[in-house]
mmCIF file of N, CA and C in Angstrom:
data_model
loop_
_atom_site.group_PDB
_atom_site.id
_atom_site.type_symbol
_atom_site.label_atom_id
_atom_site.label_comp_id
_atom_site.label_asym_id
_atom_site.label_seq_id
_atom_site.Cartn_x
_atom_site.Cartn_y
_atom_site.Cartn_z
ATOM 1 N N MET H 13 -117.982 111.999 -204.212
ATOM 2 C CA MET H 13 -118.584 112.719 -204.034
ATOM 3 C C MET H 13 -119.066 112.887 -202.908
ATOM 4 N N GLU H 14 -119.109 114.340 -202.348
ATOM 5 C CA GLU H 14 -119.287 114.339 -200.716
ATOM 6 C C GLU H 14 -121.078 114.942 -200.903
ATOM 7 N N HIS H 15 -121.441 114.762 -199.759
ATOM 8 C CA HIS H 15 -122.833 115.274 -199.328
ATOM 9 C C HIS H 15 -122.961 116.159 -198.319
ATOM 10 N N ARG H 16 -123.776 116.950 -198.014
ATOM 11 C CA ARG H 16 -123.810 117.623 -197.160
ATOM 12 C C ARG H 16 -125.081 116.995 -195.787
ATOM 13 N N LEU H 17 -124.232 117.303 -194.940
ATOM 14 C CA LEU H 17 -125.430 116.378 -193.712
ATOM 15 C C LEU H 17 -126.455 117.537 -193.282
ATOM 16 N N ASN H 18 -127.461 116.993 -193.280
ATOM 17 C CA ASN H 18 -128.470 118.117 -192.913
ATOM 18 C C ASN H 18 -129.152 117.581 -191.640
ATOM 19 N N THR H 19 -128.510 117.703 -190.508
ATOM 20 C CA THR H 19 -128.598 117.462 -188.923
ATOM 21 C C THR H 19 -129.261 118.667 -187.907
ATOM 22 N N ALA H 20 -129.995 119.320 -188.717
ATOM 23 C CA ALA H 20 -131.008 120.425 -187.772
ATOM 24 C C ALA H 20 -130.816 119.764 -186.476
ATOM 25 N N ASN H 21 -130.617 120.965 -185.517
ATOM 26 C CA ASN H 21 -130.746 120.694 -184.190
ATOM 27 C C ASN H 21 -131.939 121.324 -183.992
ATOM 28 N N HIS H 22 -133.077 120.585 -182.934
ATOM 29 C CA HIS H 22 -134.361 121.185 -183.165
ATOM 30 C C HIS H 22 -134.759 121.679 -181.310
ATOM 31 N N LYS H 23 -133.495 121.752 -180.635
ATOM 32 C CA LYS H 23 -133.615 122.430 -179.615
ATOM 33 C C LYS H 23 -134.016 123.427 -179.363
ATOM 34 N N GLU H 24 -134.534 124.417 -178.511
ATOM 35 C CA GLU H 24 -135.071 125.313 -178.003
ATOM 36 C C GLU H 24 -134.683 125.608 -176.646
ATOM 37 N N THR H 25 -134.220 126.972 -176.357
ATOM 38 C CA THR H 25 -134.035 127.802 -174.822
ATOM 39 C C THR H 25 -135.514 127.389 -173.844
ATOM 40 N N SER H 26 -135.267 126.692 -172.898
ATOM 41 C CA SER H 26 -136.262 126.773 -172.150
ATOM 42 C C SER H 26 -136.919 128.164 -171.421
ATOM 43 N N ASP H 27 -137.661 127.858 -170.798
ATOM 44 C CA ASP H 27 -138.671 129.285 -169.846
ATOM 45 C C ASP H 27 -137.486 129.963 -168.875
ATOM 46 N N ARG H 28 -137.080 128.573 -168.244
ATOM 47 C CA ARG H 28 -135.993 128.934 -167.066
ATOM 48 C C ARG H 28 -134.840 129.630 -167.805
ATOM 49 N N ILE H 29 -134.124 129.474 -168.445
ATOM 50 C CA ILE H 29 -133.100 129.977 -169.355
ATOM 51 C C ILE H 29 -133.420 131.291 -169.825
ATOM 52 N N ALA H 30 -134.834 131.322 -170.244
ATOM 53 C CA ALA H 30 -134.828 132.648 -171.179
ATOM 54 C C ALA H 30 -134.791 133.904 -170.498
ATOM 55 N N HIS H 31 -135.474 133.292 -168.641
ATOM 56 C CA HIS H 31 -135.906 134.198 -167.792
ATOM 57 C C HIS H 31 -134.019 134.734 -167.277
ATOM 58 N N LEU H 32 -133.684 133.726 -166.786
ATOM 59 C CA LEU H 32 -131.894 133.949 -166.787
ATOM 60 C C LEU H 32 -131.382 135.018 -167.509
ATOM 61 N N ALA H 33 -131.181 134.608 -168.956
ATOM 62 C CA ALA H 33 -130.809 135.851 -170.115
ATOM 63 C C ALA H 33 -131.541 137.090 -169.764
ATOM 64 N N ALA H 34 -132.723 137.134 -169.343
ATOM 65 C CA ALA H 34 -133.452 138.393 -169.564
ATOM 66 C C ALA H 34 -133.057 138.826 -168.169
ATOM 67 N N VAL H 35 -132.726 138.262 -167.355
ATOM 68 C CA VAL H 35 -132.217 138.910 -165.660
ATOM 69 C C VAL H 35 -130.878 139.584 -166.007
ATOM 70 N N VAL H 36 -129.948 138.900 -166.951
ATOM 71 C CA VAL H 36 -128.561 138.976 -167.013
ATOM 72 C C VAL H 36 -128.533 140.195 -168.311
ATOM 73 N N LEU H 37 -129.334 140.352 -168.927
ATOM 74 C CA LEU H 37 -129.414 141.504 -169.921
ATOM 75 C C LEU H 37 -129.766 142.596 -169.132
ATOM 76 N N ARG H 38 -130.819 142.890 -167.969
ATOM 77 C CA ARG H 38 -130.563 143.883 -167.413
ATOM 78 C C ARG H 38 -129.734 144.027 -166.293
ATOM 79 N N ARG H 39 -129.226 143.312 -165.708
ATOM 80 C CA ARG H 39 -128.100 143.736 -165.070
ATOM 81 C C ARG H 39 -126.939 144.659 -165.274
ATOM 82 N N ALA H 40 -126.802 145.783 -164.450
ATOM 83 C CA ALA H 40 -125.631 146.641 -164.911
ATOM 84 C C ALA H 40 -124.162 145.927 -164.865
ATOM 85 N N GLY H 41 -123.057 146.396 -165.465
ATOM 86 C CA GLY H 41 -121.856 145.718 -165.411
ATOM 87 C C GLY H 41 -121.524 144.679 -165.776
ATOM 88 N N VAL H 42 -122.655 143.868 -166.919
ATOM 89 C CA VAL H 42 -122.791 142.550 -167.250
ATOM 90 C C VAL H 42 -121.449 142.478 -168.221
ATOM 91 N N ALA H 43 -120.534 141.694 -168.581
ATOM 92 C CA ALA H 43 -119.468 141.417 -169.498
ATOM 93 C C ALA H 43 -120.458 141.672 -171.078
ATOM 94 N N GLN H 44 -119.549 141.750 -171.871
ATOM 95 C CA GLN H 44 -120.175 141.541 -173.418
ATOM 96 C C GLN H 44 -120.444 140.472 -173.903
ATOM 97 N N LEU H 45 -119.567 139.271 -173.381
ATOM 98 C CA LEU H 45 -119.735 138.032 -173.905
ATOM 99 C C LEU H 45 -120.884 137.681 -173.201
ATOM 100 N N GLU H 46 -121.263 137.924 -171.924
ATOM 101 C CA GLU H 46 -122.251 137.432 -171.068
ATOM 102 C C GLU H 46 -123.501 137.851 -171.763
ATOM 103 N N LYS H 47 -123.492 139.151 -172.063
ATOM 104 C CA LYS H 47 -124.585 139.675 -172.949
ATOM 105 C C LYS H 47 -124.996 139.050 -174.352
ATOM 106 N N GLU H 48 -124.071 138.401 -174.726
ATOM 107 C CA GLU H 48 -123.819 137.966 -176.731
ATOM 108 C C GLU H 48 -124.539 136.548 -176.352
ATOM 109 N N LEU H 49 -123.971 135.811 -175.180
ATOM 110 C CA LEU H 49 -124.912 134.430 -174.724
ATOM 111 C C LEU H 49 -126.422 134.676 -174.438
ATOM 112 N N ALA H 50 -126.346 135.649 -173.421
ATOM 113 C CA ALA H 50 -127.932 135.785 -173.083
ATOM 114 C C ALA H 50 -129.028 136.148 -174.682
ATOM 115 N N GLY H 51 -128.210 136.848 -175.317
ATOM 116 C CA GLY H 51 -129.005 137.436 -176.296
ATOM 117 C C GLY H 51 -129.579 136.344 -177.456
ATOM 118 N N SER H 52 -128.419 135.192 -177.623
ATOM 119 C CA SER H 52 -128.739 134.316 -178.434
ATOM 120 C C SER H 52 -129.609 133.292 -177.717
ATOM 121 N N ALA H 53 -129.313 133.032 -176.564
ATOM 122 C CA ALA H 53 -130.736 132.091 -175.697
ATOM 123 C C ALA H 53 -132.022 132.711 -175.969
ATOM 124 N N LEU H 54 -132.113 133.815 -175.783
ATOM 125 C CA LEU H 54 -133.406 134.450 -175.886
ATOM 126 C C LEU H 54 -133.916 134.568 -177.401
ATOM 127 N N ALA H 55 -132.957 134.411 -178.370
ATOM 128 C CA ALA H 55 -133.422 134.480 -179.376
ATOM 129 C C ALA H 55 -133.892 133.004 -179.901
ATOM 130 N N GLN H 56 -133.364 132.225 -179.182
ATOM 131 C CA GLN H 56 -134.104 130.825 -179.519
ATOM 132 C C GLN H 56 -134.917 130.194 -178.891
ATOM 133 N N HIS H 57 -135.631 131.167 -177.929
ATOM 134 C CA HIS H 57 -136.615 130.887 -177.148
ATOM 135 C C HIS H 57 -138.121 131.274 -177.781
ATOM 136 N N HIS H 58 -138.478 129.843 -178.049
ATOM 137 C CA HIS H 58 -139.868 129.273 -178.935
ATOM 138 C C HIS H 58 -139.479 129.907 -180.103
ATOM 139 N N THR H 59 -138.755 129.951 -180.726
ATOM 140 C CA THR H 59 -138.217 129.873 -182.224
ATOM 141 C C THR H 59 -137.578 129.099 -182.587
ATOM 142 N N SER H 60 -137.340 128.725 -184.100
ATOM 143 C CA SER H 60 -136.346 127.719 -184.597
ATOM 144 C C SER H 60 -135.081 128.238 -185.206
ATOM 145 N N LYS H 61 -134.750 129.636 -184.594
ATOM 146 C CA LYS H 61 -133.167 129.801 -184.525
ATOM 147 C C LYS H 61 -132.151 128.654 -183.790
ATOM 148 N N GLN H 62 -131.187 128.960 -184.245
ATOM 149 C CA GLN H 62 -130.104 128.082 -183.702
ATOM 150 C C GLN H 62 -128.838 128.592 -183.696
ATOM 151 N N THR H 63 -128.149 128.470 -182.542
ATOM 152 C CA THR H 63 -126.767 129.020 -182.549
ATOM 153 C C THR H 63 -126.126 128.644 -183.597
ATOM 154 N N SER H 64 -125.162 129.980 -183.661
ATOM 155 C CA SER H 64 -124.131 130.350 -184.912
ATOM 156 C C SER H 64 -122.847 129.500 -184.720
ATOM 157 N N LYS H 65 -121.781 128.937 -185.155
ATOM 158 C CA LYS H 65 -120.785 128.601 -185.027
ATOM 159 C C LYS H 65 -119.796 129.671 -184.321
ATOM 160 N N ALA H 66 -120.088 130.886 -184.307
ATOM 161 C CA ALA H 66 -119.331 131.750 -183.845
ATOM 162 C C ALA H 66 -119.991 131.915 -182.541
ATOM 163 N N ILE H 67 -120.991 132.220 -182.169
ATOM 164 C CA ILE H 67 -121.537 131.969 -180.801
ATOM 165 C C ILE H 67 -121.256 130.911 -179.936
ATOM 166 N N GLY H 68 -121.264 129.655 -180.950
ATOM 167 C CA GLY H 68 -120.829 128.422 -180.435
ATOM 168 C C GLY H 68 -119.480 128.256 -179.823
ATOM 169 N N ARG H 69 -118.414 128.885 -180.540
ATOM 170 C CA ARG H 69 -117.046 128.578 -179.880
ATOM 171 C C ARG H 69 -116.987 129.741 -179.003
ATOM 172 N N LEU H 70 -117.604 130.599 -178.949
ATOM 173 C CA LEU H 70 -117.669 131.615 -177.539
ATOM 174 C C LEU H 70 -118.320 130.799 -176.788
ATOM 175 N N ALA H 71 -119.452 130.023 -176.404
ATOM 176 C CA ALA H 71 -119.728 129.437 -175.418
ATOM 177 C C ALA H 71 -118.785 128.327 -174.798
ATOM 178 N N ALA H 72 -118.205 127.824 -175.838
ATOM 179 C CA ALA H 72 -117.164 126.636 -175.530
ATOM 180 C C ALA H 72 -116.092 127.099 -174.980
ATOM 181 N N LYS H 73 -115.796 128.383 -175.039
ATOM 182 C CA LYS H 73 -114.609 129.263 -174.197
ATOM 183 C C LYS H 73 -114.780 129.757 -173.016
ATOM 184 N N VAL H 74 -116.214 129.946 -173.035
ATOM 185 C CA VAL H 74 -116.689 130.473 -171.485
ATOM 186 C C VAL H 74 -116.729 129.111 -170.578
ATOM 187 N N LEU H 75 -117.212 127.997 -171.410
ATOM 188 C CA LEU H 75 -117.317 126.692 -170.263
ATOM 189 C C LEU H 75 -115.888 126.068 -169.720
ATOM 190 N N VAL H 76 -114.762 126.396 -170.744
ATOM 191 C CA VAL H 76 -113.391 126.215 -169.889
ATOM 192 C C VAL H 76 -112.847 127.396 -169.134
ATOM 193 N N ASP H 77 -113.543 128.252 -169.228
ATOM 194 C CA ASP H 77 -112.730 129.445 -168.564
ATOM 195 C C ASP H 77 -112.898 129.451 -167.082
ATOM 196 N N HIS H 78 -111.861 129.090 -166.178
ATOM 197 C CA HIS H 78 -112.667 128.891 -164.627
ATOM 198 C C HIS H 78 -112.821 130.290 -164.021
ATOM 199 N N ALA H 79 -112.622 131.427 -164.553
ATOM 200 C CA ALA H 79 -113.355 132.639 -164.408
ATOM 201 C C ALA H 79 -114.630 133.010 -164.526
ATOM 202 N N SER H 80 -115.256 132.282 -165.123
ATOM 203 C CA SER H 80 -116.438 132.686 -165.922
ATOM 204 C C SER H 80 -117.755 132.440 -164.693
ATOM 205 N N CYS H 81 -118.451 133.338 -164.671
ATOM 206 C CA CYS H 81 -119.580 133.115 -163.429
ATOM 207 C C CYS H 81 -120.580 132.084 -163.829
ATOM 208 N N HIS H 82 -121.208 131.381 -162.748
ATOM 209 C CA HIS H 82 -122.153 130.250 -163.066
ATOM 210 C C HIS H 82 -123.058 130.702 -164.123
ATOM 211 N N GLU H 83 -123.816 131.853 -164.059
ATOM 212 C CA GLU H 83 -124.692 131.866 -165.074
ATOM 213 C C GLU H 83 -124.435 132.449 -166.452
ATOM 214 N N ALA H 84 -122.944 132.637 -166.988
ATOM 215 C CA ALA H 84 -122.463 132.740 -168.202
ATOM 216 C C ALA H 84 -122.442 131.196 -168.617
ATOM 217 N N LYS H 85 -121.906 130.349 -167.614
ATOM 218 C CA LYS H 85 -121.800 128.850 -167.556
ATOM 219 C C LYS H 85 -123.178 128.366 -168.270
ATOM 220 N N GLU H 86 -124.193 128.674 -167.573
ATOM 221 C CA GLU H 86 -125.465 127.934 -167.593
ATOM 222 C C GLU H 86 -125.624 128.690 -169.148
ATOM 223 N N LEU H 87 -125.774 129.860 -169.361
ATOM 224 C CA LEU H 87 -126.384 130.233 -170.734
ATOM 225 C C LEU H 87 -124.995 129.526 -171.854
ATOM 226 N N ALA H 88 -124.032 129.280 -171.435
ATOM 227 C CA ALA H 88 -123.013 128.446 -172.400
ATOM 228 C C ALA H 88 -123.431 127.436 -172.954
ATOM 229 N N GLY H 89 -123.835 126.372 -171.701
ATOM 230 C CA GLY H 89 -124.324 125.297 -171.995
ATOM 231 C C GLY H 89 -125.583 125.072 -172.958
ATOM 232 N N CYS H 90 -126.386 125.961 -172.699
ATOM 233 C CA CYS H 90 -127.429 126.148 -173.438
ATOM 234 C C CYS H 90 -127.600 125.980 -174.580
ATOM 235 N N VAL H 91 -126.829 127.570 -175.338
ATOM 236 C CA VAL H 91 -126.460 127.984 -176.683
ATOM 237 C C VAL H 91 -125.290 126.840 -177.343
ATOM 238 N N LEU H 92 -124.589 126.266 -176.643
ATOM 239 C CA LEU H 92 -124.130 125.388 -177.437
ATOM 240 C C LEU H 92 -124.772 123.924 -177.691
ATOM 241 N N SER H 93 -125.655 123.522 -176.555
ATOM 242 C CA SER H 93 -126.346 122.231 -177.210
ATOM 243 C C SER H 93 -127.333 122.597 -178.136
ATOM 244 N N GLN H 94 -127.685 124.176 -178.450
ATOM 245 C CA GLN H 94 -128.501 124.477 -179.961
ATOM 246 C C GLN H 94 -127.454 125.040 -181.217
ATOM 247 N N VAL H 95 -126.467 124.173 -181.194
ATOM 248 C CA VAL H 95 -125.528 124.832 -182.459
ATOM 249 C C VAL H 95 -126.114 124.143 -183.473
ATOM 250 N N ARG H 96 -125.857 125.176 -184.510
ATOM 251 C CA ARG H 96 -126.606 124.358 -185.760
ATOM 252 C C ARG H 96 -125.180 123.319 -186.537
ATOM 253 N N HIS H 97 -126.039 122.191 -186.744
ATOM 254 C CA HIS H 97 -125.107 120.926 -187.607
ATOM 255 C C HIS H 97 -125.232 121.012 -189.131
ATOM 256 N N LEU H 98 -124.749 121.927 -189.796
ATOM 257 C CA LEU H 98 -125.178 121.921 -191.414
ATOM 258 C C LEU H 98 -123.758 122.108 -191.882
ATOM 259 N N GLU H 99 -122.782 122.286 -191.649
ATOM 260 C CA GLU H 99 -121.759 122.531 -191.996
ATOM 261 C C GLU H 99 -120.845 121.285 -192.327
ATOM 262 N N GLY H 100 -121.186 120.403 -191.954
ATOM 263 C CA GLY H 100 -120.150 119.063 -192.142
ATOM 264 C C GLY H 100 -120.488 118.529 -193.240
ATOM 265 N N THR H 101 -119.430 117.818 -193.825
ATOM 266 C CA THR H 101 -119.901 116.941 -195.001
ATOM 267 C C THR H 101 -119.601 115.470 -194.734
ATOM 268 N N ALA H 102 -120.099 114.675 -195.676
ATOM 269 C CA ALA H 102 -119.952 113.259 -195.492
ATOM 270 C C ALA H 102 -119.457 112.721 -196.359
ATOM 271 N N PRO H 103 -118.363 111.497 -196.482
ATOM 272 C CA PRO H 103 -117.642 110.870 -197.519
ATOM 273 C C PRO H 103 -118.811 110.218 -198.341
ATOM 274 N N ALA H 104 -118.632 110.031 -199.606
ATOM 275 C CA ALA H 104 -119.604 109.709 -200.520
ATOM 276 C C ALA H 104 -119.446 108.261 -200.485
ATOM 277 N N ARG H 105 -120.793 107.384 -200.583
ATOM 278 C CA ARG H 105 -121.114 106.159 -200.375
ATOM 279 C C ARG H 105 -120.062 105.173 -201.587
#
């Protein structure tokens, strides 16, 4: 028998990262990927929302991409630290 893990992540976006996300969203010519990361970070500012698995995968790709800018990596690190961990299963005891 398998049990669903309930390891909700209670981290939220800091005020500094939320400000960075807002700046990124207002900047002209920002890549769609950066906008998605910024939007995710803002959605998690002072809320209980968590990063989806899809955005988590996107953030992981940004962190290993040498061409990604510093702001994108900072947003990626933030949203990756807030990924929801509810999909795993644990073996029966």
